[in-house]
Coordinates of C-alpha atoms in Angstrom, one line a residue:
X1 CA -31.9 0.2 -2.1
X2 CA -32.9 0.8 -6.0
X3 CA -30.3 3.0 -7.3
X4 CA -32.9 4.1 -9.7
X5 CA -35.0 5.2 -6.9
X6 CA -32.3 8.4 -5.7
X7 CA -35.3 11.0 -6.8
X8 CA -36.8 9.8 -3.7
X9 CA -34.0 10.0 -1.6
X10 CA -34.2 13.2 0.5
X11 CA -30.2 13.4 1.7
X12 CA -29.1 12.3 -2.0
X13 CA -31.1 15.5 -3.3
X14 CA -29.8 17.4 -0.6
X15 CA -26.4 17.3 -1.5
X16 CA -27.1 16.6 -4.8
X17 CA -28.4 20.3 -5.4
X18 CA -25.7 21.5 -3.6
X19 CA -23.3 20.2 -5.8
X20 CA -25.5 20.5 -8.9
X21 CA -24.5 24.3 -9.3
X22 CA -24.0 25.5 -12.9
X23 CA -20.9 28.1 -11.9
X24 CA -18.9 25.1 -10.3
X25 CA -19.7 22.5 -12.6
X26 CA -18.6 24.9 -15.2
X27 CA -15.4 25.7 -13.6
X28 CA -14.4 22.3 -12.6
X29 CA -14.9 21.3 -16.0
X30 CA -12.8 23.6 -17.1
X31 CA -10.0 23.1 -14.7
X32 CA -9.6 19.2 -16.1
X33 CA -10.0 19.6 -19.4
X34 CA -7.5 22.6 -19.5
X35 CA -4.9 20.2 -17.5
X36 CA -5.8 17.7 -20.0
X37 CA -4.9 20.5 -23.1
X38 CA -2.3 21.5 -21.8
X39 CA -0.7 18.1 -21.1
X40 CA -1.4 17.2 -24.5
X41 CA 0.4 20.5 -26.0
X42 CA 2.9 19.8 -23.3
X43 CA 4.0 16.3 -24.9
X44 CA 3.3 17.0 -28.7
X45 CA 6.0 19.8 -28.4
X46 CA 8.6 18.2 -26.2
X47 CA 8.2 14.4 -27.3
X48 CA 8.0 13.4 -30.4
X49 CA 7.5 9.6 -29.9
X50 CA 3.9 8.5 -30.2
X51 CA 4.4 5.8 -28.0
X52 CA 5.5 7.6 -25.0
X53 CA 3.7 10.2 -25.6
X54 CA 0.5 8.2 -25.3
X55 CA 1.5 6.4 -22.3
X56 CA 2.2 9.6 -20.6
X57 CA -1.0 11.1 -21.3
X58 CA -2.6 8.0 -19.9
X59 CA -0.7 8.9 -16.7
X60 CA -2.3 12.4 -16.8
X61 CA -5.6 10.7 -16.8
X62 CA -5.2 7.9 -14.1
X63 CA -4.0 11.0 -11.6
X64 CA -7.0 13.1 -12.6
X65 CA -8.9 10.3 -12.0
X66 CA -7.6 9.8 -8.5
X67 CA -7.3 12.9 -7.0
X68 CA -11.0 13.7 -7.9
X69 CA -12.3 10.5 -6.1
X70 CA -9.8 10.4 -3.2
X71 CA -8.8 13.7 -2.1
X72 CA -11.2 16.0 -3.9
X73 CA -14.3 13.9 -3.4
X74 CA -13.5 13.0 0.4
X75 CA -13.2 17.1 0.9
X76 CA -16.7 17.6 -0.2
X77 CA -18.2 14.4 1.3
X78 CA -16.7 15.5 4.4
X79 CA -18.0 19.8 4.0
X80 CA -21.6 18.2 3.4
X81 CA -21.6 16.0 6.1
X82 CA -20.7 18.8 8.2
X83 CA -23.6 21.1 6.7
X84 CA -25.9 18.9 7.5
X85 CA -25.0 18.2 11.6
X86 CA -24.1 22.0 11.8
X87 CA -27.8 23.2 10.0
X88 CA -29.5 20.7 12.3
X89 CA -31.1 19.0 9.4
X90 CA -29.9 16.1 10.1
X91 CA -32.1 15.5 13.2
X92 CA -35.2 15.8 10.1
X93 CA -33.5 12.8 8.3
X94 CA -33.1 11.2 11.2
X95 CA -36.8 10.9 12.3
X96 CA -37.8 10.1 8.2
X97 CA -39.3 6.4 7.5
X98 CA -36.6 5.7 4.8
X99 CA -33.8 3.1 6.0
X100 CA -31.1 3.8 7.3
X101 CA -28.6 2.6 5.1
X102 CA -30.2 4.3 2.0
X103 CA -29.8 7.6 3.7
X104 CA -26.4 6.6 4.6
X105 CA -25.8 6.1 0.5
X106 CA -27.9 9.2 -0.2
X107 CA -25.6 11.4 1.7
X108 CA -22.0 10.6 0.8
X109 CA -22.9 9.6 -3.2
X110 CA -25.2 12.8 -3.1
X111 CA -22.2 14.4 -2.0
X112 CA -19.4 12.7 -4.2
X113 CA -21.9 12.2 -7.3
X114 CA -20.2 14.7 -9.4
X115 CA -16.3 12.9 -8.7
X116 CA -17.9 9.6 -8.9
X117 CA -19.3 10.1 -12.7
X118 CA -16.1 12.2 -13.5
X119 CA -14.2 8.4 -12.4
X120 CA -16.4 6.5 -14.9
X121 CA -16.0 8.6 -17.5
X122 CA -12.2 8.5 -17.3
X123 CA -12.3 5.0 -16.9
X124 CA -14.3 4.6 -20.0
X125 CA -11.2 7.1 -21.7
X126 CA -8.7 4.7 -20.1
X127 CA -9.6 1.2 -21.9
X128 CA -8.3 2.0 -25.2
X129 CA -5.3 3.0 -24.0
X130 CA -4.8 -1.4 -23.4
X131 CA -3.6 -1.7 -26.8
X132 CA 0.0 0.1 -25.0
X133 CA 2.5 -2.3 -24.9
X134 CA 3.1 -1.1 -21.2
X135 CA -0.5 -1.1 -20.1
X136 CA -2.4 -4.4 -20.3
X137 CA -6.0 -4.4 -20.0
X138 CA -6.2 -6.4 -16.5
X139 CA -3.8 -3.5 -15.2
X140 CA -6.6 -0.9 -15.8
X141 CA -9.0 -3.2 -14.6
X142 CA -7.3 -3.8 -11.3
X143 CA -6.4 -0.3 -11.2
X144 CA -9.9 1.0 -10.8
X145 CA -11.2 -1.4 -8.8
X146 CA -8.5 -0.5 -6.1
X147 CA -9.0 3.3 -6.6
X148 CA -13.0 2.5 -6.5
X149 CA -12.6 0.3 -3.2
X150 CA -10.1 3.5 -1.7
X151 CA -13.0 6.0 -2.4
X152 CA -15.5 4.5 -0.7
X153 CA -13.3 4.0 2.1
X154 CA -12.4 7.7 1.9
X155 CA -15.6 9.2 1.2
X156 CA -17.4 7.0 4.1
X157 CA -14.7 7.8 6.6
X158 CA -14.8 11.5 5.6
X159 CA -18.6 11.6 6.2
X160 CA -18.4 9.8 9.5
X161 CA -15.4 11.9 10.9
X162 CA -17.7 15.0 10.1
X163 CA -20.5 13.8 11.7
X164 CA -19.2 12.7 14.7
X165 CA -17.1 15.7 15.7
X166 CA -19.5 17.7 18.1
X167 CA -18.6 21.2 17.3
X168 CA -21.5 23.6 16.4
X169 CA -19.3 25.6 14.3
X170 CA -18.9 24.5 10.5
X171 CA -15.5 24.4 9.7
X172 CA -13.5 24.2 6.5
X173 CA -12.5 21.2 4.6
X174 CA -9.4 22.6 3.3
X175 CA -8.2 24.6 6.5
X176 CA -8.5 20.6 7.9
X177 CA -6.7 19.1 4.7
X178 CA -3.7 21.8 5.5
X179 CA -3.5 20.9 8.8
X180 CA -3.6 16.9 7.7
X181 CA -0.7 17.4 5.9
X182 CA 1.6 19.9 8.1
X183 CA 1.2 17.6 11.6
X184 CA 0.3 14.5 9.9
X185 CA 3.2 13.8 7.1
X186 CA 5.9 13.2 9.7
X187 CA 4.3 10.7 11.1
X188 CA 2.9 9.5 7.4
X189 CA 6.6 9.5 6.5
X190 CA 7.5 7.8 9.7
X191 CA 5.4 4.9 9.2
X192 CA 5.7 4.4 6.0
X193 CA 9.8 3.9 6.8
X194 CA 8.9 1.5 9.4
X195 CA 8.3 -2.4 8.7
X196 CA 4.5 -1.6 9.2
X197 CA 4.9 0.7 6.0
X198 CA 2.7 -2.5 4.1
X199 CA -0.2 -1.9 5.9
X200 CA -0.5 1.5 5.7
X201 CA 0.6 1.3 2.1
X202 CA -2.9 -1.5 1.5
X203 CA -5.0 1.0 3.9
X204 CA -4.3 4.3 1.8
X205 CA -4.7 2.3 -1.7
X206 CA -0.8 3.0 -2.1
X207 CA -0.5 -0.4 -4.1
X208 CA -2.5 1.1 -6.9
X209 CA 0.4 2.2 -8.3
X210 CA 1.8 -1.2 -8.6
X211 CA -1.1 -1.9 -11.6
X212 CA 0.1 1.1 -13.9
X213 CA 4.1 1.8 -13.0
X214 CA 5.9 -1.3 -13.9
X215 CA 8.8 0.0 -12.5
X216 CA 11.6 -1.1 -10.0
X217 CA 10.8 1.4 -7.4
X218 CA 7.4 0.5 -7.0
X219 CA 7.9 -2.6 -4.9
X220 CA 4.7 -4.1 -2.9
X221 CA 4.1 -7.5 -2.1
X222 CA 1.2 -9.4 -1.0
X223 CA 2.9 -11.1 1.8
X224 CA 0.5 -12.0 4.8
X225 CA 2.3 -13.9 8.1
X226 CA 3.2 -17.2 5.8
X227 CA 0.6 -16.2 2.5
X228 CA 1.2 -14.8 -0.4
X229 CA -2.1 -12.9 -1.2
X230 CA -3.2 -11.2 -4.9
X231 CA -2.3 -7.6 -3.9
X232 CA -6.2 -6.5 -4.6
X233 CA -7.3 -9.3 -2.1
X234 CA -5.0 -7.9 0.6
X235 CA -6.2 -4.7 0.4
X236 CA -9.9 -5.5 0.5
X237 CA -9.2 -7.6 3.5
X238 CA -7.1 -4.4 4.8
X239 CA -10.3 -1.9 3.8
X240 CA -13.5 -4.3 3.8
X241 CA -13.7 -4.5 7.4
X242 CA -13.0 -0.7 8.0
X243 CA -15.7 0.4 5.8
X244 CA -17.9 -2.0 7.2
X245 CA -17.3 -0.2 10.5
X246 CA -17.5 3.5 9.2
X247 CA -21.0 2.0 7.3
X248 CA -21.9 0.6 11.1
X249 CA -20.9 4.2 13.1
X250 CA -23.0 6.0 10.5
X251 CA -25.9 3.5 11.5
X252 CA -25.4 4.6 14.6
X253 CA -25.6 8.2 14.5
X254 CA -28.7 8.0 12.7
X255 CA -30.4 5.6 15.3
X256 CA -28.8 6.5 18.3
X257 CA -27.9 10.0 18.7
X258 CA -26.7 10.4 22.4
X259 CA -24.9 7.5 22.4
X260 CA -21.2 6.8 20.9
X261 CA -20.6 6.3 17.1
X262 CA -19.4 2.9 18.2
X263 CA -20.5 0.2 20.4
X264 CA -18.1 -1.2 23.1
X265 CA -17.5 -4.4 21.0
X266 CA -17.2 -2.6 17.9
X267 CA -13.9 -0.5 19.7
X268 CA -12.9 -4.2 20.8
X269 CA -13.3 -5.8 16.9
X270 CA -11.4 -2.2 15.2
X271 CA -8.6 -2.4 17.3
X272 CA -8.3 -5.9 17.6
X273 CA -8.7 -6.1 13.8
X274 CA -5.3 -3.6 12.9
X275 CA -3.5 -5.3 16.0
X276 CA -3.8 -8.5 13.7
X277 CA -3.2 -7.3 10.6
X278 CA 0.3 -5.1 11.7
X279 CA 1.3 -8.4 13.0
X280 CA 0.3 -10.5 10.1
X281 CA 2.9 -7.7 7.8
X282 CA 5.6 -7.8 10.7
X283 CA 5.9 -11.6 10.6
X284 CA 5.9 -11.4 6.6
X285 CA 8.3 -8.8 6.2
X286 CA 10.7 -11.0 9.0
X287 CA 9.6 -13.9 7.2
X288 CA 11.2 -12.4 3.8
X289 CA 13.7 -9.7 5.2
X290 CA 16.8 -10.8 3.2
X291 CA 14.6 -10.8 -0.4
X292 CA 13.1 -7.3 1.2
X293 CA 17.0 -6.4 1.5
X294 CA 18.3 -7.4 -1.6
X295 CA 15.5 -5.2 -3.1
X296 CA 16.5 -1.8 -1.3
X297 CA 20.1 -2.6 -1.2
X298 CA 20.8 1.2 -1.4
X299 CA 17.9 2.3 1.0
X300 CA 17.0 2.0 4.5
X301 CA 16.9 -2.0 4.8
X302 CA 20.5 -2.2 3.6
X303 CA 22.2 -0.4 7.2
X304 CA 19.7 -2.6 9.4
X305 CA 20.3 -6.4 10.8
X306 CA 17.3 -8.1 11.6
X307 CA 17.6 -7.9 15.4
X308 CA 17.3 -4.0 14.3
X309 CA 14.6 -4.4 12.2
X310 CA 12.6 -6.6 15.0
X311 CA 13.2 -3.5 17.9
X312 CA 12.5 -1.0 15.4
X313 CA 9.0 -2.9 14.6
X314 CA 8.4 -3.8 18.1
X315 CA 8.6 -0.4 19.3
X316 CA 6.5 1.4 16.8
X317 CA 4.0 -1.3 17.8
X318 CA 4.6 -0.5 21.5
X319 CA 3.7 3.3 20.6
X320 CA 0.5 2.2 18.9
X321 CA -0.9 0.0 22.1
X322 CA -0.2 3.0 23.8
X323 CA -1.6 5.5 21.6
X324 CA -5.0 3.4 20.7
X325 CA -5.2 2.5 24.3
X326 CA -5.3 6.4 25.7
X327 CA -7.7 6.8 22.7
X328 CA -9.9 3.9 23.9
X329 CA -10.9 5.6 26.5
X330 CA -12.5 8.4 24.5
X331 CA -15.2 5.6 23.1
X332 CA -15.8 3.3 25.9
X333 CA -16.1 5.7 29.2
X334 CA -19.3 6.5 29.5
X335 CA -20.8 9.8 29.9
X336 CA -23.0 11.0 32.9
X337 CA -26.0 10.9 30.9
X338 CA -25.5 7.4 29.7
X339 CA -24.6 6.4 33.3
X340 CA -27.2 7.6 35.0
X341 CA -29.9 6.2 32.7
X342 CA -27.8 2.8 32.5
X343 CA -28.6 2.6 36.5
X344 CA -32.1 3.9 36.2
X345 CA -33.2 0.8 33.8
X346 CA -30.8 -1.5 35.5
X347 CA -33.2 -1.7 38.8
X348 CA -36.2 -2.7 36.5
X349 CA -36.2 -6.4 36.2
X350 CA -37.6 -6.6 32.5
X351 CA -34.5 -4.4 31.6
X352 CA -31.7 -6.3 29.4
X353 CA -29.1 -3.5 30.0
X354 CA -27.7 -5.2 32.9
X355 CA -23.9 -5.9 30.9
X356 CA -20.6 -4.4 30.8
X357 CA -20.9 -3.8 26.8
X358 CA -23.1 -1.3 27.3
X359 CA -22.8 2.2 26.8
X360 CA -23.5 3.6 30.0
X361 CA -21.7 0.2 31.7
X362 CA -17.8 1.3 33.4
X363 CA -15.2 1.0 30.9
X364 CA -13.3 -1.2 32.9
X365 CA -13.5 -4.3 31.5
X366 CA -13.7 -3.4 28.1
X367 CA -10.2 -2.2 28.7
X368 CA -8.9 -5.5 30.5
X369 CA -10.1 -7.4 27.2
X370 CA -8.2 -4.5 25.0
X371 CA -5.2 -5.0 27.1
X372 CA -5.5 -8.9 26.8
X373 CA -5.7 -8.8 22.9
X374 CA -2.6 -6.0 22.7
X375 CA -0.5 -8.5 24.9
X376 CA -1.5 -11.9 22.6
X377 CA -0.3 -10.1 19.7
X378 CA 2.6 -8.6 21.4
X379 CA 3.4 -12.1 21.9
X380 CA 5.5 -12.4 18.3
X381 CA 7.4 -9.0 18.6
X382 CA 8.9 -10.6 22.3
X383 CA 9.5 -14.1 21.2
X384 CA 11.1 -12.5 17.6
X385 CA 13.5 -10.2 20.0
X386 CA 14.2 -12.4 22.7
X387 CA 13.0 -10.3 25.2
X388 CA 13.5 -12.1 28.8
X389 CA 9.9 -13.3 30.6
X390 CA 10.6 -10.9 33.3
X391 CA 11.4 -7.8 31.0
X392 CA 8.1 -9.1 28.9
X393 CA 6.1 -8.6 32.5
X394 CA 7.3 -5.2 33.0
X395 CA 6.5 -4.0 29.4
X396 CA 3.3 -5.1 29.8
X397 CA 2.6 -4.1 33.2
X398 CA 3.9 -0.7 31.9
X399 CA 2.0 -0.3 29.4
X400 CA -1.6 -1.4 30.9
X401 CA -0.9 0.7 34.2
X402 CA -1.0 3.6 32.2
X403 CA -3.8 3.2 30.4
X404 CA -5.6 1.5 32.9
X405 CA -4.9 4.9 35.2
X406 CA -6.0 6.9 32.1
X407 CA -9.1 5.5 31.6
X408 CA -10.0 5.8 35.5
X409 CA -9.0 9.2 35.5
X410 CA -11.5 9.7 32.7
X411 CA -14.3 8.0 33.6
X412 CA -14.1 10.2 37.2
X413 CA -14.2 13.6 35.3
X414 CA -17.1 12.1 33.1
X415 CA -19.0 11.5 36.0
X416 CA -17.6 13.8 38.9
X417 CA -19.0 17.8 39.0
X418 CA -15.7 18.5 37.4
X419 CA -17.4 17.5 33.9
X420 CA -18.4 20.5 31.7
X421 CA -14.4 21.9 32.9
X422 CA -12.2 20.6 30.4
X423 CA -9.8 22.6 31.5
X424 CA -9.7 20.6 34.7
X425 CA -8.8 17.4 32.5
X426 CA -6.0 19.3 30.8
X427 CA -4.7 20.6 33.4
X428 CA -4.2 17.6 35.7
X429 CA -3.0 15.5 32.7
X430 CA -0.1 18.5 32.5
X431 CA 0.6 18.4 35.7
X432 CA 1.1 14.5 36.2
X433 CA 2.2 14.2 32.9
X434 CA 4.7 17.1 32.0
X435 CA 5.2 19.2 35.0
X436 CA 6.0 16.3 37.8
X437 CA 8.7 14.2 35.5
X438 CA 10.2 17.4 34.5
X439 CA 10.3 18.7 38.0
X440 CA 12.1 15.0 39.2
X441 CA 14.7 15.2 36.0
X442 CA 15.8 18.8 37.1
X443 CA 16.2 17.6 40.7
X444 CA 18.3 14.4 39.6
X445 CA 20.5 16.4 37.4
X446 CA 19.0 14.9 34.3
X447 CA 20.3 11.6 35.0
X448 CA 18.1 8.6 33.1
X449 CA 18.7 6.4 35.7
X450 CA 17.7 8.0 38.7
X451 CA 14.6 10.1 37.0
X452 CA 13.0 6.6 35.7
X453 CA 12.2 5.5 39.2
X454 CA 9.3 8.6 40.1
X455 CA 9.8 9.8 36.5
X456 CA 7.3 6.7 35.0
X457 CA 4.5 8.4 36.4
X458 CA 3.9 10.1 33.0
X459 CA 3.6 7.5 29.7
X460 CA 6.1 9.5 28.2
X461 CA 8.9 8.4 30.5
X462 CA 7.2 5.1 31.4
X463 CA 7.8 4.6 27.4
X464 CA 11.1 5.7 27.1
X465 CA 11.2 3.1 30.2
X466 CA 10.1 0.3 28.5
X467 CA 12.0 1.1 25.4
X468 CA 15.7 1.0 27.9
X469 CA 13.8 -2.8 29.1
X470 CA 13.0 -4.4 25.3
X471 CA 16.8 -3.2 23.7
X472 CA 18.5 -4.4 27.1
X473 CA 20.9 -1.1 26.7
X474 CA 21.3 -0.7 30.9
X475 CA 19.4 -3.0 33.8
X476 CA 16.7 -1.0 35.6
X477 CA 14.9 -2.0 38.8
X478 CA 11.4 -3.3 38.5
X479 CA 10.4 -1.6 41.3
X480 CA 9.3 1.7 39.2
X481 CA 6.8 -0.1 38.1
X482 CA 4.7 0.2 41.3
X483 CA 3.9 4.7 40.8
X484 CA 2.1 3.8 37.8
X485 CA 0.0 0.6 39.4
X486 CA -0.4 2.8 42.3
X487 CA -1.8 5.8 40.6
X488 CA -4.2 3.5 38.4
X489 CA -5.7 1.9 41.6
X490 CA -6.5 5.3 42.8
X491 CA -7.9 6.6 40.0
X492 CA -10.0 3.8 39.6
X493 CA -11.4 4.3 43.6
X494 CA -12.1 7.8 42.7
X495 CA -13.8 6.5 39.6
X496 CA -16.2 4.0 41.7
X497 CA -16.6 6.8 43.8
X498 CA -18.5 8.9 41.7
X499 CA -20.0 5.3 40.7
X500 CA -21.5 5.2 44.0
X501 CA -22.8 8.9 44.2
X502 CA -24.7 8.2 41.0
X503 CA -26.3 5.6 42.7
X504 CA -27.0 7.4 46.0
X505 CA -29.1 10.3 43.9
X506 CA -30.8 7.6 42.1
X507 CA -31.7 6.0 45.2
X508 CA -32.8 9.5 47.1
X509 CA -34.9 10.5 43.8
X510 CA -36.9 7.5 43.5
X511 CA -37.8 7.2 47.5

């Protein structure tokens, strides 16, 4: 696409006129340069040395600079994205001529346009500021580079969130920010005190601050499994790949509407992608945990061993495989629609559909090869905390009954008559889940031991199960492990089932 060439662009002018209002222009304006007054006043009065004074201000400006771009442009990018599904104009950009991928720019720079000159301006204000004994001019260079690469990253995976989420309803950007931060910051805070913290620290563009605050706290590293990576390289490796695959969902909503923002070996490649990268930052941080203790002798690396610090990372990952592989689900179960039609062109022998990648193909083995690729990188957490083979089996067996039953239970309420009741889903989930373990640990007296054996029906004591296996606190029977392997066998025949009912309409509607 020509940048030059944005006049032409229909979704850039879109948003573009939305933002282009004089009234908030004005009052954004306003609001930065009166921070940027008042800072000033603010140091003249109460610090009289030029130096410091200067440095601070430069500060002042690097924040502006980033909360514009990340927070402030990702809220609007992600309000305009949602204006357009919820107004329906989308489907008229849809059916345009122009490519996708310049309607893909058009929307989030015509909704971001305003941050994203506000960010070259300040980084025009910034390169003076090099002449600071503090602040070299490779710092500031760096500096924007990572914020720039975070933006896009933000902005594109704002945009595709908004668009993806079916609700007719326009909701508000800021009512979703509040909620972000009063469920989400817990678990920011948890993983961010975990040994996975460097990941999540190179995927939210934490290391920027490493460029400008030469200061002890600010301790990141570019340690990758046995690499030692420029700390800008490891976070475009980190972010790349993820905007890559926001850039690719977007594709996909603008070419194929009924069918899932991602492809079955796109789901595969994303979760594949962060299984490898925790376990590059786990083996690095083991590889280097004395240097990583010496450095936070007074925080939380100081009261752990590394046997700790190996079950503390193994279990977080543990709670991931489980969380992403209940998510799964969500992306690779197809829907009734998609199933039906997936039958309907199967039978014609010019068809290429006929393959399990496809959307309206069962989920199944796209979760066997999920649960192959969690178990090769769960490979270094068991070998790194000498978990015994046969407590290895039963973690993994664990792990992929549930979310093998999970995604069977799924894929029959997507395609039983029980699919436009939700309520159905929630309920039975409750039931299994909640109501039956907590029905079994009243009736054995709250005892661990004796609730584990019908309790691991639900994940959430089938977890706490797995967690008693990997620290080796008490021995447990292996013989729990058959509920969980029996209950995804059944849902799975219910599931081919409803397979084979599909057909039989088919059949009956084309005779």
């Amino acid at each position: 696409m020509n940048p030059f060439q944005l006049k032409d662009n229909a979704l850039f002018l879109s948003c573009w006129h939305e933002r282009n209002r004089p009234i908030q222009l004005i009052c954004y304006t306003i609001f930065i340069i009166g921070i940027l007054l008042l800072t000033f006043f603010s140091i003249a009065l109460f610090d009289q040395t030029p130096n410091m004074s200067w440095l601070i201000l430069f500060y002042v400006l690097t924040t502006i600079q980033a909360v514009a771009l990340l927070l402030i442009g990702s809220l609007f990018a992600s309000s305009l994205s949602s204006r357009e599904r919820t107004c329906a104009t989308l489907d008229f950009h849809r059916n345009s001529p122009q490519p996708v991928i310049e309607k893909i720019i058009g929307l989030v720079l015509g909704a971001t346009w305003f941050e994203w000159s506000l960010f070259l301006l300040l980084f025009v204000i910034e390169l003076p500021f090099a002449i600071l004994p503090q602040i070299a001019l490779v710092d500031i260079l760096l500096f924007n580079a990572s914020l720039m690469l975070t933006g896009i990253f933000f902005q594109t995976t704002a945009s595709m969130l908004a668009l993806l989420s079916p609700q007719k309803k326009r909701g508000s950007p800021f009512a979703l920010l509040f909620l972000l931060l009063f469920l989400g910051w817990p678990l920011v805070g948890f993983i961010f005190a975990s040994s996975q913290s460097s990941f999540f620290a190179h995927l939210f563009g934490a290391t920027v601050l490493k460029y400008i605050y030469h200061e002890p706290f600010v301790r990141f590293n570019g340690w990758f499994y046995h690499f030692q990576l420029p700390l800008i390289l490891l976070q475009g490796i980190v972010q790349l790949p993820l905007i890559l695959l926001m850039i690719k969902g977007l594709k996909r909503i603008f070419n194929r509407p009924n069918s899932p923002a991602w492809s079955k070996l796109d789901v595969i490649g994303f979760f594949g992608f962060i299984f490898f990268m925790i376990t590059g930052f786990f083996v690095a941080n083991y590889s280097h945990f004395n240097i990583i203790a010496e450095q936070h002798s007074y925080g939380r690396y100081n009261t752990l061993s590394l046997g700790d610090f190996t079950l503390q990372s193994m279990g977080l990952f543990i709670i991931l495989f489980a969380a992403i592989g209940f998510f799964i689900g969500f992306f690779t179960v197809p829907s009734y629609f998609k199933r039906t039609k997936y039958l309907i062109l199967s039978t014609k022998k010019s068809s290429a559909l006929n393959n399990f990648f496809n959307d309206g193909a069962t989920s199944l083995p796209t979760i066997l090869i999920y649960l192959a690729i969690g178990a090769i990188f769960m490979l270094p957490y068991i070998f790194l905390q000498k978990v015994p083979i046969p407590n290895a089996l039963a973690v993994l067996t664990m792990l992929s009954s549930h979310i093998i039953a999970f995604a069977g239970f799924l894929e029959f309420f997507r395609l039983s008559r029980f699919r436009s009741d939700k309520v159905f889903f929630v309920t039975t989930l409750i039931v299994l889940w909640v109501f039956v373990p907590w029905l079994v640990s009243l009736a054995c007296g709250n005892k661990f031991e004796t609730m584990v054996n019908i309790g691991t029906l639900s994940p959430f004591v089938g977890i706490a199960y797995i967690f008693t296996v990997i620290s080796a606190q008490i021995k447990l029977p292996y013989w729990p492990l058959f509920l969980p392997c029996l209950t995804g066998a059944i849902t799975w025949l219910l599931a081919w089932r409803e397979h084979q009912i599909i057909k039989q309409k088919i059949k009956y509607s084309q005779q």
